PDB file of C-alpha atoms and ligand atoms in Angstrom:
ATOM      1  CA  UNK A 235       0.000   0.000   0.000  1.00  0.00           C
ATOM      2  CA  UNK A 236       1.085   3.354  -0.694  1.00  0.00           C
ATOM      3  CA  UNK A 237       1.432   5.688   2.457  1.00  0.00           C
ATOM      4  CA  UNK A 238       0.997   9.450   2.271  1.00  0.00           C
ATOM      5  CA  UNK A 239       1.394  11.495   5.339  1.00  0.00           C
ATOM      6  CA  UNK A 240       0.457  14.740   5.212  1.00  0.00           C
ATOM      7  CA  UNK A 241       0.823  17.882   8.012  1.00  0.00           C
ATOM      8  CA  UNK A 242      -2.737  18.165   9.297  1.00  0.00           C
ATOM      9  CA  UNK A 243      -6.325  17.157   7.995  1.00  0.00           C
ATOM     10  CA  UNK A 244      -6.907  19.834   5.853  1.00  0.00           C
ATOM     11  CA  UNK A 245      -3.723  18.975   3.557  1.00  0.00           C
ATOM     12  CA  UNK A 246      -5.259  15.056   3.647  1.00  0.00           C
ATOM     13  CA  UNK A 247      -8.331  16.341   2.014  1.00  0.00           C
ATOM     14  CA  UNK A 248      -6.376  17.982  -0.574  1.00  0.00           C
ATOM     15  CA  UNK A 249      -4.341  15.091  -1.588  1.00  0.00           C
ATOM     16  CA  UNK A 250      -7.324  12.703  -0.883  1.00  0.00           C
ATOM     17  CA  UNK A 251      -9.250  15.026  -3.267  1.00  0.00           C
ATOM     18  CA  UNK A 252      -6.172  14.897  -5.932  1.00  0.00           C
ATOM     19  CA  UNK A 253      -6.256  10.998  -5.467  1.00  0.00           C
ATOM     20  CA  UNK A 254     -10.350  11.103  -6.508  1.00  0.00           C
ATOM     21  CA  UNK A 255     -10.069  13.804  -9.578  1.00  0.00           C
ATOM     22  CA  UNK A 256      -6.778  12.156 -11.086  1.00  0.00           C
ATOM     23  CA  UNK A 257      -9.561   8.465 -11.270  1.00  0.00           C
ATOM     24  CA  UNK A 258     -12.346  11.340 -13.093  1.00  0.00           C
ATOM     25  CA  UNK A 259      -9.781  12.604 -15.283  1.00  0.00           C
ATOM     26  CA  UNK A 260      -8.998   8.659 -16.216  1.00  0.00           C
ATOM     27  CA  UNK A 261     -12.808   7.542 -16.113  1.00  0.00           C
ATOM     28  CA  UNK A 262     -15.760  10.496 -15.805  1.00  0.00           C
ATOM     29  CA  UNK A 263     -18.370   7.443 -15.637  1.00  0.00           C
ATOM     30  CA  UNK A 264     -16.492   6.718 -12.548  1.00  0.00           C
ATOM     31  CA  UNK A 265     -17.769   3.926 -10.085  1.00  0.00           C
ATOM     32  CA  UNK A 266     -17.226   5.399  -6.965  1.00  0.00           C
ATOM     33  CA  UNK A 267     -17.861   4.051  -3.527  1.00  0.00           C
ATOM     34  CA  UNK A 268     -18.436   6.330  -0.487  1.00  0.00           C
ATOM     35  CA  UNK A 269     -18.028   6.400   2.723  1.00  0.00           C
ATOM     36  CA  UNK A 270     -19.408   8.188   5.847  1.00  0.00           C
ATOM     37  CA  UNK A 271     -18.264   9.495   9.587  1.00  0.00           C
ATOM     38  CA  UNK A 272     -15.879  12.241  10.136  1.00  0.00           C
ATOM     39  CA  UNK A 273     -13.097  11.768   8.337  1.00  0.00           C
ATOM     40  CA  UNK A 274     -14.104  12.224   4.688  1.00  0.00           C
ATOM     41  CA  UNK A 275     -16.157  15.355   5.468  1.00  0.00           C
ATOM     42  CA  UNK A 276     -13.023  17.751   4.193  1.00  0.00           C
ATOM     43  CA  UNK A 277     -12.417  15.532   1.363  1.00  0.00           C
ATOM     44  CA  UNK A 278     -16.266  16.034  -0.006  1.00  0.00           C
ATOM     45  CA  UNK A 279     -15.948  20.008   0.560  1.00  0.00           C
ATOM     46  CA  UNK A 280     -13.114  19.684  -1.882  1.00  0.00           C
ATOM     47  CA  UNK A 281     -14.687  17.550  -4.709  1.00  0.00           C
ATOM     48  CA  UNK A 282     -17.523  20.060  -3.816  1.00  0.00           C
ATOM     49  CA  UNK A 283     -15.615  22.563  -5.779  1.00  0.00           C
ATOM     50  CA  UNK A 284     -15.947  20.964  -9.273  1.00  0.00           C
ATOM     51  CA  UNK A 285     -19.409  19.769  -9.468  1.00  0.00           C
ATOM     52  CA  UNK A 286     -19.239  19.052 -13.438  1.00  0.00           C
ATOM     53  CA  UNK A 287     -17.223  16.432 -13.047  1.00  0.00           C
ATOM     54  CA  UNK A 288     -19.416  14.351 -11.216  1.00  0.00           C
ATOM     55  CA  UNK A 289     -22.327  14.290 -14.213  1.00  0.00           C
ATOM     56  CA  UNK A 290     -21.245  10.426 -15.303  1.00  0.00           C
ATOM     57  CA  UNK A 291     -20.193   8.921 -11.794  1.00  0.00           C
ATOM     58  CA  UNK A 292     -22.168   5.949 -10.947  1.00  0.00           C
ATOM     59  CA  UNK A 293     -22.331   6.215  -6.592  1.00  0.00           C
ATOM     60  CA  UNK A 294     -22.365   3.683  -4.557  1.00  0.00           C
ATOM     61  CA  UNK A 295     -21.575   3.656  -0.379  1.00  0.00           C
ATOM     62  CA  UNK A 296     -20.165   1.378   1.723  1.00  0.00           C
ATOM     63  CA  UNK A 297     -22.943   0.954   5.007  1.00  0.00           C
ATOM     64  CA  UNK A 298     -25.966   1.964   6.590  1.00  0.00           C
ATOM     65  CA  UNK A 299     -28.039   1.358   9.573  1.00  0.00           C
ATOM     66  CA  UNK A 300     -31.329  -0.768   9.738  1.00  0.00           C
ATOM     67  CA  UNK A 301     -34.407   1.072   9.748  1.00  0.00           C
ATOM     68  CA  UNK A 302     -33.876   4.464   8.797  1.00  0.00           C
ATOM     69  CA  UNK A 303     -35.125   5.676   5.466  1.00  0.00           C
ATOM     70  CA  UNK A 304     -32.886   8.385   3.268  1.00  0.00           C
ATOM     71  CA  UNK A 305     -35.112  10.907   4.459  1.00  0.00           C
ATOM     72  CA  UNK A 306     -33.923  10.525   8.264  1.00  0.00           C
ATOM     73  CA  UNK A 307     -30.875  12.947   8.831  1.00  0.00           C
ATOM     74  CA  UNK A 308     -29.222   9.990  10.822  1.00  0.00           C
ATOM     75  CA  UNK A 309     -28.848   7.787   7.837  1.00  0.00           C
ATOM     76  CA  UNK A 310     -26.076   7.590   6.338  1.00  0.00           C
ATOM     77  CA  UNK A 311     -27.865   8.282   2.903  1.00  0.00           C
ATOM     78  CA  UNK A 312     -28.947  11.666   3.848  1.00  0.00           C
ATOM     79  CA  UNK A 313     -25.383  12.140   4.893  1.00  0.00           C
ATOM     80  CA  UNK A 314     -23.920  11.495   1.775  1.00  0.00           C
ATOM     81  CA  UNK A 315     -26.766  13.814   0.225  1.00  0.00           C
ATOM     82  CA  UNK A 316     -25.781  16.460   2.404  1.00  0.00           C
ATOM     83  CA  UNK A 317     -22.316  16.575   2.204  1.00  0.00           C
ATOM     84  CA  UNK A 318     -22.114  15.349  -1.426  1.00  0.00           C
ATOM     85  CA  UNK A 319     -24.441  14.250  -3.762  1.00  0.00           C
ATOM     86  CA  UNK A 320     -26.997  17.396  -3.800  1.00  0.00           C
ATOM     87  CA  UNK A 321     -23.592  20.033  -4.230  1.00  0.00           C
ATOM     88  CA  UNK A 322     -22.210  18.039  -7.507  1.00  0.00           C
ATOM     89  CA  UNK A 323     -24.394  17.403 -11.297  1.00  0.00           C
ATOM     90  CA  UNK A 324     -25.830  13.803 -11.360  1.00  0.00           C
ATOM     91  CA  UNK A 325     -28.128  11.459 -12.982  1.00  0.00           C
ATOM     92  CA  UNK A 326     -30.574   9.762 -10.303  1.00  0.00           C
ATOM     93  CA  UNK A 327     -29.848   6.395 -12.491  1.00  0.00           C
ATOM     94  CA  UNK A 328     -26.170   6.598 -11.207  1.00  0.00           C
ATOM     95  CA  UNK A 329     -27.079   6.798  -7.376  1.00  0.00           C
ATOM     96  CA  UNK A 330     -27.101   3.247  -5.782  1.00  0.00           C
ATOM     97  CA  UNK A 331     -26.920   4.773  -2.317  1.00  0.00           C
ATOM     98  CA  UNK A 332     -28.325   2.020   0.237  1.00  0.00           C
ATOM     99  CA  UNK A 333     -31.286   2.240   2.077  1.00  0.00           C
ATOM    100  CA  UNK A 334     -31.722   0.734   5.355  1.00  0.00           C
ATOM    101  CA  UNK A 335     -35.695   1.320   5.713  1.00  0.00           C
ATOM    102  CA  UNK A 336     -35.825  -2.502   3.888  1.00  0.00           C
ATOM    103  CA  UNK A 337     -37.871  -5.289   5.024  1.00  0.00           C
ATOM    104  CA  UNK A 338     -35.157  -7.805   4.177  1.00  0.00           C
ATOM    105  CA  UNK A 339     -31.611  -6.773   4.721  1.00  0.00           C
ATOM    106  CA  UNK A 340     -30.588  -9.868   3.052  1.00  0.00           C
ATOM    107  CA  UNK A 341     -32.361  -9.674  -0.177  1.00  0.00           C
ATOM    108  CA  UNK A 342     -30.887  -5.935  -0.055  1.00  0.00           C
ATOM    109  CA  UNK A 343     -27.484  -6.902   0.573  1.00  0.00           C
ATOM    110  CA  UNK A 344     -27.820  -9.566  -3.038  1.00  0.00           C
ATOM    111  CA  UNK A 345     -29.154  -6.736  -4.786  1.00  0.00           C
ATOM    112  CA  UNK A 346     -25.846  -4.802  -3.624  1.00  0.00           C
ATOM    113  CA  UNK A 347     -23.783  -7.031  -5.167  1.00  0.00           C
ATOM    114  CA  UNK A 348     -25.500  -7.765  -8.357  1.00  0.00           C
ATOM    115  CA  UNK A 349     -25.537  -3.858  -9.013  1.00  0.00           C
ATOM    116  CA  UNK A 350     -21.635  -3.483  -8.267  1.00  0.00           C
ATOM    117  CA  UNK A 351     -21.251  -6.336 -10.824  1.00  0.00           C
ATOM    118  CA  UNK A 352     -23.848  -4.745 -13.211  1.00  0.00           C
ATOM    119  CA  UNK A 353     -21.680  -1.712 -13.193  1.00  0.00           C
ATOM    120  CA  UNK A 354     -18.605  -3.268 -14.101  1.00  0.00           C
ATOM    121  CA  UNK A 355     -17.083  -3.438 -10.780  1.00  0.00           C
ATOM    122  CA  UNK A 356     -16.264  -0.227  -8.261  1.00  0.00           C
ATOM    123  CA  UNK A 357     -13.264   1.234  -9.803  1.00  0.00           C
ATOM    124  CA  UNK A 358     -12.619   3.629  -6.476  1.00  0.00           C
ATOM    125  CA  UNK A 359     -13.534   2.931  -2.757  1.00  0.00           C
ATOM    126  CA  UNK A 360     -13.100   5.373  -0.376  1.00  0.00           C
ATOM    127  CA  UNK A 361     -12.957   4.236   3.333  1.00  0.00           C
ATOM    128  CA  UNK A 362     -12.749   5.428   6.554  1.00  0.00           C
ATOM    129  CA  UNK A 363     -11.526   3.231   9.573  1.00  0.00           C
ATOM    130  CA  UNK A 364     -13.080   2.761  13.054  1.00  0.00           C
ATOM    131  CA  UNK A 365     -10.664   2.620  15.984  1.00  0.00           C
ATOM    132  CA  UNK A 366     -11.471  -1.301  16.587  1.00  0.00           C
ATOM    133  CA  UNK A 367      -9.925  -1.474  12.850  1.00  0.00           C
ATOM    134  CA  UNK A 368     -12.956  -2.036  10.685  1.00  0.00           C
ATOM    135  CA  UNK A 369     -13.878  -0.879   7.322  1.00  0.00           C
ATOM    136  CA  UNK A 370     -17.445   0.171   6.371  1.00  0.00           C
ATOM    137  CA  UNK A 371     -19.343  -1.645   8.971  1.00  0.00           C
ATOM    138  CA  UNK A 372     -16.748  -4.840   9.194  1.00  0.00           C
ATOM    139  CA  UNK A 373     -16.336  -4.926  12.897  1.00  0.00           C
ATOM    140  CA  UNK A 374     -13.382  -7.282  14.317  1.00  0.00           C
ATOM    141  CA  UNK A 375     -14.090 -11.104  13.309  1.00  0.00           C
ATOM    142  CA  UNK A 376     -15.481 -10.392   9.969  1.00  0.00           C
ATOM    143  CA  UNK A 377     -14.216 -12.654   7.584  1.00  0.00           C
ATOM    144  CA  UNK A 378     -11.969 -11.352   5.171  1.00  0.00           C
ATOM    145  CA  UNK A 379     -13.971 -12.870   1.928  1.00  0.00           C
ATOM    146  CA  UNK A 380     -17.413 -11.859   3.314  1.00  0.00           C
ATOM    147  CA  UNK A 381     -19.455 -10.433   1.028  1.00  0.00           C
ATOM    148  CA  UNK A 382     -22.259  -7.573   1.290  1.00  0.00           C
ATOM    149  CA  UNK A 383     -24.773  -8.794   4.354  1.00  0.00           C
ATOM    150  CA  UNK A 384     -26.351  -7.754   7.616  1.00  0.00           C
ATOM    151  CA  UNK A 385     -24.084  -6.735  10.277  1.00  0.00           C
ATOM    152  CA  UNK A 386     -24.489  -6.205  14.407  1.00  0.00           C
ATOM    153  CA  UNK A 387     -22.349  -3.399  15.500  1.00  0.00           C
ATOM    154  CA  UNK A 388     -19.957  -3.433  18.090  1.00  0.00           C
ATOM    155  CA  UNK A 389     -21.474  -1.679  21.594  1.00  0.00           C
ATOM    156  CA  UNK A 390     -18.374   0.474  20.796  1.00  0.00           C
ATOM    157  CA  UNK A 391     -19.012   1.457  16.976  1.00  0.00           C
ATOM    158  CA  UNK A 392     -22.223   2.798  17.982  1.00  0.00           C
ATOM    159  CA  UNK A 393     -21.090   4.376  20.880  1.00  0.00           C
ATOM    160  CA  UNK A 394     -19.285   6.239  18.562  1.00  0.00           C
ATOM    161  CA  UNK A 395     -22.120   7.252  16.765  1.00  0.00           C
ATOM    162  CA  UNK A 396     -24.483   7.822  19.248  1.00  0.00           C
ATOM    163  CA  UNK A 397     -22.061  11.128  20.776  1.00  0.00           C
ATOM    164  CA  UNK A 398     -22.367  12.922  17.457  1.00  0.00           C
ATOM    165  CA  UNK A 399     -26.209  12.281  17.638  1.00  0.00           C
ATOM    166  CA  UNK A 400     -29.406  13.716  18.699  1.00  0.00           C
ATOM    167  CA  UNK A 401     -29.780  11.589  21.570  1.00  0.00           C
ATOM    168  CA  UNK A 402     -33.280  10.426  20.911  1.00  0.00           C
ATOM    169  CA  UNK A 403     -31.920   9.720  17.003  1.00  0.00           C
ATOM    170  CA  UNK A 404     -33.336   5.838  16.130  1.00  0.00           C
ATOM    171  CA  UNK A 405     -30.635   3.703  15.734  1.00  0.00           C
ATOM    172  CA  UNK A 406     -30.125   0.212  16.471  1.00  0.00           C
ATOM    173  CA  UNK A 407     -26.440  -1.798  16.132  1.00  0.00           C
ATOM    174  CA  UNK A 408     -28.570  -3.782  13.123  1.00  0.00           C
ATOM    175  CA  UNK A 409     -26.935  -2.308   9.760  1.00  0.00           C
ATOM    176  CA  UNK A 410     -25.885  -3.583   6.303  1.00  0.00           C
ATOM    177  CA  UNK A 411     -22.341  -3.394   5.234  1.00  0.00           C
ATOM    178  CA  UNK A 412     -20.341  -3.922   2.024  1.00  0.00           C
ATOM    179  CA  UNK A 413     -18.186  -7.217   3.062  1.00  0.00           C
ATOM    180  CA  UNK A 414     -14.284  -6.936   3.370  1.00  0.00           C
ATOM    181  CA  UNK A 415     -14.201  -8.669   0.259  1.00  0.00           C
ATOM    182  CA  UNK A 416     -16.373  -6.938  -1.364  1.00  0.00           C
ATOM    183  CA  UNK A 417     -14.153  -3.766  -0.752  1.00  0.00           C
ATOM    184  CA  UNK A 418     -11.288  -5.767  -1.835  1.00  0.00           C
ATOM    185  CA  UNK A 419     -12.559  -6.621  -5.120  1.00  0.00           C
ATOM    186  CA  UNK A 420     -12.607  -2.294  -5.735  1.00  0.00           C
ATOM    187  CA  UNK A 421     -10.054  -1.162  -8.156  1.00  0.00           C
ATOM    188  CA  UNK A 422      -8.435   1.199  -6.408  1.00  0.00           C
ATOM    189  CA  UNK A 423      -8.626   1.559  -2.219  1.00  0.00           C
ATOM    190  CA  UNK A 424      -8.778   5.220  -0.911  1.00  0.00           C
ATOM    191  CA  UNK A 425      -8.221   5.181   2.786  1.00  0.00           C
ATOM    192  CA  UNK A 426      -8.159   8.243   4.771  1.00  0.00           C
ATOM    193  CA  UNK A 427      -6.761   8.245   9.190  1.00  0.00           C
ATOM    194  CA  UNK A 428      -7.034  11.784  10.459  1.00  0.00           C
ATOM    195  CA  UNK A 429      -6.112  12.378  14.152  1.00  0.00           C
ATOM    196  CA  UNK A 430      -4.089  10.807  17.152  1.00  0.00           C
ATOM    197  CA  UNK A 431      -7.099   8.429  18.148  1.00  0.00           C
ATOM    198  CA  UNK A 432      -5.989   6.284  15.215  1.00  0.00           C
ATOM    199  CA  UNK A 433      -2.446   6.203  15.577  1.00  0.00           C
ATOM    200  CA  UNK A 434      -2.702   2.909  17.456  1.00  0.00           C
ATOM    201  CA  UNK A 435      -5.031   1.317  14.833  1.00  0.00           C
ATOM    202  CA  UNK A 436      -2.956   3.061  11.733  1.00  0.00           C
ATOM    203  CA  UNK A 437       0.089   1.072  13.283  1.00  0.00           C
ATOM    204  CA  UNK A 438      -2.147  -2.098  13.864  1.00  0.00           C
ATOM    205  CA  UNK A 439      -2.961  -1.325   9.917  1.00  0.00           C
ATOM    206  CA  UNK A 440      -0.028  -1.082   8.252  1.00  0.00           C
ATOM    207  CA  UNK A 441       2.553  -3.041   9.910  1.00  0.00           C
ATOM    208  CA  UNK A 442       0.892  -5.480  11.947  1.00  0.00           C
ATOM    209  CA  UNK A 443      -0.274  -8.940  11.314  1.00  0.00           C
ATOM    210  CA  UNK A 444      -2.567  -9.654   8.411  1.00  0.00           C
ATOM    211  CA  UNK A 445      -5.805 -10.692  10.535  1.00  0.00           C
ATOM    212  CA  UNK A 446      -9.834 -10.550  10.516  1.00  0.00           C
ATOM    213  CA  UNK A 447      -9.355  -9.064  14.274  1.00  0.00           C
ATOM    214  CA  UNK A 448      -8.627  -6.245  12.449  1.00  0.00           C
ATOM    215  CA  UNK A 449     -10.481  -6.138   9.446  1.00  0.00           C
ATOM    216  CA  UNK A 450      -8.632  -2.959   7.811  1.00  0.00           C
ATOM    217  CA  UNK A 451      -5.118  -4.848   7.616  1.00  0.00           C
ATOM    218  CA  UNK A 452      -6.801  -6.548   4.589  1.00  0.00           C
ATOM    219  CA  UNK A 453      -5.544  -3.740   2.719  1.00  0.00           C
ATOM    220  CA  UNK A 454      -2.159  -4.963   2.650  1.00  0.00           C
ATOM    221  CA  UNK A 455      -3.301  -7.875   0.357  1.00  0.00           C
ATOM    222  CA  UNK A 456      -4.741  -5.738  -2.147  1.00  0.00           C
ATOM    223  CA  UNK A 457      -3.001  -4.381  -4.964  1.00  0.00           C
ATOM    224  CA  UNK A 458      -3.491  -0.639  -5.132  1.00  0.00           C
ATOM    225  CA  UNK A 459      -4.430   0.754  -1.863  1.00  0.00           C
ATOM    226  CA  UNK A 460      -3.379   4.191  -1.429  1.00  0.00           C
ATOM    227  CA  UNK A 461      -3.806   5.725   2.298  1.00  0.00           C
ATOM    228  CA  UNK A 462      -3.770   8.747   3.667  1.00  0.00           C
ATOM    229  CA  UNK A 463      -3.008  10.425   7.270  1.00  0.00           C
ATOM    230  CA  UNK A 464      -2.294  13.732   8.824  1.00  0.00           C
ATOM    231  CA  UNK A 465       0.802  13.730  11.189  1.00  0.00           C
ATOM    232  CA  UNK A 466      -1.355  12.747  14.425  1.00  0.00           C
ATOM    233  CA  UNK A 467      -2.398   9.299  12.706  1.00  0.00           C
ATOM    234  CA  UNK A 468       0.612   8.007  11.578  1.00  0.00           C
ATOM    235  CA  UNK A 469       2.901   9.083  15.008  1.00  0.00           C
ATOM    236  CA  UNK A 470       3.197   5.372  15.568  1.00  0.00           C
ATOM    237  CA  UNK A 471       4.013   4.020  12.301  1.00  0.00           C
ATOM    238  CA  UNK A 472       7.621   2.211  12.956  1.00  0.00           C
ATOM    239  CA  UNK A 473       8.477   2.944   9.221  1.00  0.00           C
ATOM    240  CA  UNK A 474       6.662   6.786   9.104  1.00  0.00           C
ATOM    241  CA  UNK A 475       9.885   8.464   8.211  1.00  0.00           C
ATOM    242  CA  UNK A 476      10.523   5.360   5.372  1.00  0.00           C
ATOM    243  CA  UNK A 477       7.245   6.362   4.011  1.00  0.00           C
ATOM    244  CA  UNK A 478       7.730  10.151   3.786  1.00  0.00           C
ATOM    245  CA  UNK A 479      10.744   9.429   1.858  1.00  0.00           C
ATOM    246  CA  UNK A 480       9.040   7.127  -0.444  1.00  0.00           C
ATOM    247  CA  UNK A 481       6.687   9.572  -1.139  1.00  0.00           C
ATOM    248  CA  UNK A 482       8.570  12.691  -1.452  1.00  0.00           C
ATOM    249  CA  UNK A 483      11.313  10.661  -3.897  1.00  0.00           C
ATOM    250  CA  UNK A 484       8.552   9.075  -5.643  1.00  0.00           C
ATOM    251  CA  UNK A 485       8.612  10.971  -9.029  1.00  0.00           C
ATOM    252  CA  UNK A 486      12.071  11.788  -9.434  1.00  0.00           C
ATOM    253  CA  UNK A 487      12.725   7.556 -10.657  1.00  0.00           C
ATOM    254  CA  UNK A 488      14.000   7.311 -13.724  1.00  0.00           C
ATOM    255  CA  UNK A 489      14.663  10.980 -13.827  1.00  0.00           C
ATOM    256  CA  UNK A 490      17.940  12.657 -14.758  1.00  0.00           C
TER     257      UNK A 490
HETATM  258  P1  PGA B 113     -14.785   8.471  11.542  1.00  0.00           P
HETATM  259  O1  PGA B 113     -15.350   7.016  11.301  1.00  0.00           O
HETATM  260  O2  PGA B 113     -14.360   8.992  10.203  1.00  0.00           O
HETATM  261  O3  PGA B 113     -15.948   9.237  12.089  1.00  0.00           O
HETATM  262  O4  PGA B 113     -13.645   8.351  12.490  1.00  0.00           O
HETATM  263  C1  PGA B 113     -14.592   6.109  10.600  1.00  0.00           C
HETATM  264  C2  PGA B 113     -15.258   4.750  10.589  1.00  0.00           C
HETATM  265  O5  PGA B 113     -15.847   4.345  11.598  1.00  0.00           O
HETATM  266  O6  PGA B 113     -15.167   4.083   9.557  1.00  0.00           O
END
């Protein structure tokens, strides 16, 4: 995986935001998987900033809790509306944002993966990762081939959630989740760290064993992951100053 650390979370959703426009400038019918929480907030006000290019993007997102329809501002659907989707030109055909007000969370979670195959396949997946190491809603344990399907949350994944809520906001730990492999099957991985209450699970990330205690070190098996921190995630990365210098030498190979 390639690491890129950058000063502070405002500089990570710049390069983040590089990382997403260079895949437009490639592909504009771009299939583009989303993510929610915290971190990728700075990253949408950037892509914010050149709406256009979003007109052929076919969306897709990684999770979202049981129950709660698009309109409810605690879904993760309305979030990616809000911070997103409503700021940048698209076609309504090209949103296959999930919806968690379902009956069946099973026959939703098939449907989820025959889309991402109808598509072609999710060329870029951008992911966040909790501080018990999962991705999208892949909480410790999760097998590392499982595919889209109903997921209980940790007590301390929606703990998580619940602070930034309205207290009385209606969620449950029931939710649907892309699997870990169906992330892995993505093109191109896009995972952003912001802040020292990741350092520990950065480290666990990047240099420690390959294992579905922590889902996110799956990411070292795939082959174009591209990650990106601010200073205060990647303090405890053994190899941080190895990286930097990766990075920084990166385009001068084969240069005179
Ligand atoms: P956060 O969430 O960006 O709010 O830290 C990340 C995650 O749980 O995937």
């Amino acid at each position: 995986m390639e690491i890129i650390i950058e000063p502070d979370a405002a500089a990570l959703a710049e390069r983040a935001s590089q990382v997403v426009f260079a895949e437009l400038a490639r592909k504009p019918d771009l299939v583009l998987g989303l993510a929610t929480g915290k971190t990728p907030v700075g990253l949408y006000e950037k892509l914010r900033l050149k709406p256009d290019a979003f007109a052929q993007v076919r969306f897709f997102n990684l999770d979202e809790f049981f129950g709660l329809p698009p309109s409810d501002p605690t879904s993760f659907n309305y979030f990616l509306h809000f911070h997103l989707v409503q700021h940048v030109r698209h076609q309504e055909k090209n949103l296959h944002l999930l919806r968690g007000d379902v009956k069946d969370l099973e026959a939703l979670s098939r449907e989820v993966e025959e889309s991402i195959k109808a598509v072609g396949g999710i060329d870029l997946q951008i992911l966040g990762i909790g501080k018990n190491g999962h991705i999208g809603f892949n909480e410790p344990g999760s097998s590392l081939g499982s595919r889209t399907r109903p997921k209980t949350l940790e007590a301390s994944t929606l703990a998580e959630y619940v602070k930034t809520l309205d207290p009385k906001a209606p969620v449950s730990n029931f939710a649907i989740t892309m699997g870990v492999g169906t992330i892995m099957d993505a093109r191109h991985l896009l995972l952003l760290a912001s802040g020292s209450g990741k350092a520990d699970i950065i480290r666990e990330m990047v240099e420690g064993p390959i294992t579905s205690e922590v889902p996110a070190t799956c990411l070292q098996l795939h082959p174009r992951a591209t990650v990106v921190l601010d200073e205060a995630a990647a303090a405890k990365l053994k190899r941080r100053d190895y990286y930097k210098w990766v990075f920084e030498n990166k385009w001068r190979v084969g240069q005179k």
